[in-house]
GROMACS .gro file of C-alpha atoms in nm:
model
  160
    1UNK     CA    1  -1.646  -0.668  -0.261
    2UNK     CA    2  -1.306  -0.635  -0.096
    3UNK     CA    3  -1.421  -0.320   0.080
    4UNK     CA    4  -1.653  -0.512   0.309
    5UNK     CA    5  -1.437  -0.816   0.373
    6UNK     CA    6  -1.295  -0.653   0.686
    7UNK     CA    7  -1.646  -0.563   0.807
    8UNK     CA    8  -1.777  -0.914   0.747
    9UNK     CA    9  -1.481  -1.073   0.924
   10UNK     CA   10  -1.512  -0.838   1.221
   11UNK     CA   11  -1.879  -0.922   1.271
   12UNK     CA   12  -1.829  -1.298   1.228
   13UNK     CA   13  -1.520  -1.335   1.444
   14UNK     CA   14  -1.638  -1.108   1.723
   15UNK     CA   15  -1.337  -0.885   1.662
   16UNK     CA   16  -1.216  -0.605   1.884
   17UNK     CA   17  -1.398  -0.348   1.672
   18UNK     CA   18  -1.735  -0.319   1.843
   19UNK     CA   19  -2.023  -0.252   1.613
   20UNK     CA   20  -2.348  -0.169   1.784
   21UNK     CA   21  -2.662  -0.316   1.631
   22UNK     CA   22  -2.766   0.028   1.516
   23UNK     CA   23  -2.435   0.087   1.341
   24UNK     CA   24  -2.449  -0.258   1.182
   25UNK     CA   25  -2.800  -0.183   1.060
   26UNK     CA   26  -2.685   0.155   0.930
   27UNK     CA   27  -2.401  -0.005   0.735
   28UNK     CA   28  -2.622  -0.281   0.594
   29UNK     CA   29  -2.933  -0.074   0.521
   30UNK     CA   30  -2.795   0.268   0.432
   31UNK     CA   31  -2.424   0.265   0.359
   32UNK     CA   32  -2.393  -0.049   0.146
   33UNK     CA   33  -2.701   0.028  -0.070
   34UNK     CA   34  -2.581   0.386  -0.125
   35UNK     CA   35  -2.233   0.266  -0.217
   36UNK     CA   36  -2.378   0.007  -0.455
   37UNK     CA   37  -2.603   0.271  -0.614
   38UNK     CA   38  -2.307   0.496  -0.688
   39UNK     CA   39  -2.099   0.202  -0.809
   40UNK     CA   40  -2.378   0.089  -1.045
   41UNK     CA   41  -2.427   0.446  -1.167
   42UNK     CA   42  -2.058   0.479  -1.247
   43UNK     CA   43  -2.055   0.144  -1.428
   44UNK     CA   44  -2.373   0.220  -1.623
   45UNK     CA   45  -2.257   0.565  -1.734
   46UNK     CA   46  -1.916   0.429  -1.829
   47UNK     CA   47  -2.077   0.161  -2.045
   48UNK     CA   48  -2.311   0.413  -2.213
   49UNK     CA   49  -2.023   0.650  -2.279
   50UNK     CA   50  -1.813   0.375  -2.434
   51UNK     CA   51  -2.101   0.261  -2.655
   52UNK     CA   52  -2.152   0.614  -2.787
   53UNK     CA   53  -1.778   0.647  -2.850
   54UNK     CA   54  -1.789   0.325  -3.054
   55UNK     CA   55  -2.087   0.458  -3.253
   56UNK     CA   56  -1.900   0.781  -3.331
   57UNK     CA   57  -1.575   0.610  -3.428
   58UNK     CA   58  -1.755   0.348  -3.638
   59UNK     CA   59  -1.956   0.614  -3.818
   60UNK     CA   60  -1.643   0.818  -3.890
   61UNK     CA   61  -1.472   0.509  -4.029
   62UNK     CA   62  -1.780   0.431  -4.236
   63UNK     CA   63  -1.773   0.783  -4.386
   64UNK     CA   64  -1.404   0.748  -4.471
   65UNK     CA   65  -1.468   0.417  -4.651
   66UNK     CA   66  -1.769   0.561  -4.835
   67UNK     CA   67  -1.571   0.866  -4.943
   68UNK     CA   68  -1.294   0.642  -5.073
   69UNK     CA   69  -1.557   0.444  -5.267
   70UNK     CA   70  -1.709   0.763  -5.402
   71UNK     CA   71  -1.369   0.882  -5.523
   72UNK     CA   72  -1.313   0.548  -5.693
   73UNK     CA   73  -1.654   0.565  -5.860
   74UNK     CA   74  -1.601   0.927  -5.965
   75UNK     CA   75  -1.284   0.833  -6.151
   76UNK     CA   76  -1.494   0.585  -6.347
   77UNK     CA   77  -1.752   0.856  -6.422
   78UNK     CA   78  -2.017   0.683  -6.209
   79UNK     CA   79  -2.222   0.889  -5.962
   80UNK     CA   80  -2.394   0.676  -5.698
   81UNK     CA   81  -2.652   0.871  -5.492
   82UNK     CA   82  -2.683   0.583  -5.243
   83UNK     CA   83  -2.319   0.623  -5.138
   84UNK     CA   84  -2.365   0.997  -5.091
   85UNK     CA   85  -2.687   0.939  -4.892
   86UNK     CA   86  -2.520   0.677  -4.669
   87UNK     CA   87  -2.231   0.916  -4.603
   88UNK     CA   88  -2.474   1.193  -4.510
   89UNK     CA   89  -2.666   0.961  -4.274
   90UNK     CA   90  -2.341   0.858  -4.103
   91UNK     CA   91  -2.244   1.224  -4.063
   92UNK     CA   92  -2.584   1.299  -3.908
   93UNK     CA   93  -2.535   1.002  -3.674
   94UNK     CA   94  -2.200   1.141  -3.561
   95UNK     CA   95  -2.341   1.488  -3.498
   96UNK     CA   96  -2.641   1.348  -3.314
   97UNK     CA   97  -2.418   1.125  -3.100
   98UNK     CA   98  -2.195   1.418  -3.005
   99UNK     CA   99  -2.498   1.629  -2.923
  100UNK     CA  100  -2.645   1.351  -2.707
  101UNK     CA  101  -2.318   1.303  -2.519
  102UNK     CA  102  -2.296   1.676  -2.449
  103UNK     CA  103  -2.661   1.713  -2.346
  104UNK     CA  104  -2.677   1.401  -2.129
  105UNK     CA  105  -2.344   1.463  -1.951
  106UNK     CA  106  -2.281   1.087  -1.937
  107UNK     CA  107  -1.906   1.127  -1.893
  108UNK     CA  108  -1.943   1.387  -1.618
  109UNK     CA  109  -2.197   1.166  -1.439
  110UNK     CA  110  -1.959   0.871  -1.454
  111UNK     CA  111  -1.685   1.082  -1.297
  112UNK     CA  112  -1.923   1.211  -1.029
  113UNK     CA  113  -2.052   0.863  -0.936
  114UNK     CA  114  -1.697   0.726  -0.925
  115UNK     CA  115  -1.579   1.014  -0.704
  116UNK     CA  116  -1.863   0.969  -0.452
  117UNK     CA  117  -1.810   0.591  -0.444
  118UNK     CA  118  -1.440   0.641  -0.375
  119UNK     CA  119  -1.510   0.891  -0.097
  120UNK     CA  120  -1.758   0.652   0.066
  121UNK     CA  121  -1.513   0.362   0.045
  122UNK     CA  122  -1.232   0.577   0.187
  123UNK     CA  123  -1.443   0.689   0.483
  124UNK     CA  124  -1.545   0.330   0.550
  125UNK     CA  125  -1.183   0.210   0.543
  126UNK     CA  126  -1.071   0.491   0.774
  127UNK     CA  127  -1.345   0.399   1.020
  128UNK     CA  128  -1.286   0.024   1.011
  129UNK     CA  129  -0.910   0.064   1.052
  130UNK     CA  130  -0.951   0.336   1.317
  131UNK     CA  131  -0.733   0.571   1.116
  132UNK     CA  132  -0.719   0.952   1.106
  133UNK     CA  133  -1.008   1.108   1.298
  134UNK     CA  134  -1.135   0.762   1.405
  135UNK     CA  135  -0.812   0.674   1.587
  136UNK     CA  136  -0.847   0.572   1.948
  137UNK     CA  137  -0.768   0.862   2.176
  138UNK     CA  138  -0.790   0.913   2.544
  139UNK     CA  139  -1.137   1.024   2.645
  140UNK     CA  140  -1.288   0.929   2.308
  141UNK     CA  141  -1.503   0.618   2.303
  142UNK     CA  142  -1.617   0.395   2.018
  143UNK     CA  143  -1.963   0.545   2.033
  144UNK     CA  144  -1.820   0.881   1.932
  145UNK     CA  145  -1.631   0.722   1.640
  146UNK     CA  146  -1.951   0.550   1.525
  147UNK     CA  147  -2.145   0.876   1.540
  148UNK     CA  148  -1.868   1.055   1.352
  149UNK     CA  149  -1.870   0.784   1.084
  150UNK     CA  150  -2.246   0.817   1.031
  151UNK     CA  151  -2.221   1.197   1.021
  152UNK     CA  152  -1.938   1.186   0.767
  153UNK     CA  153  -2.118   0.937   0.543
  154UNK     CA  154  -2.438   1.140   0.555
  155UNK     CA  155  -2.241   1.454   0.477
  156UNK     CA  156  -2.089   1.289   0.169
  157UNK     CA  157  -2.431   1.167   0.054
  158UNK     CA  158  -2.609   1.498   0.114
  159UNK     CA  159  -2.341   1.704  -0.058
  160UNK     CA  160  -2.350   1.495  -0.375
   0.00000   0.00000   0.00000
């Protein structure tokens, strides 16, 4: 991922950004797995939501085609109960799909996972680039910035 390219380069090239072993371990064992978990959750919920949307749209299209067929058969004085039954099953599928989407909150979960992932990535970028509250200031050492980074990440994770 592009997010960690800067981190990987800084640890390989012995860059000016000092990362203590404990911070490196924190990033590798806590931060990256948490970020990946939220990223996978967002992706999974997005895929599920899109599949259910396709089911709903396909079923609605199927009903429209069946109704057109039924109208054509009615004009010929033919009543086909299979067409009516198929239309009813498709309607039930649409209602069930909508109910499932509402009850499972898939779309809301996708938004939540994406939001947390973006907040984690933003905090990481601010820390690695020494921006905002991580900027070098007189009397503030790198140890303080590292502690602040860990506290901010843990705050994001515990509030979500």
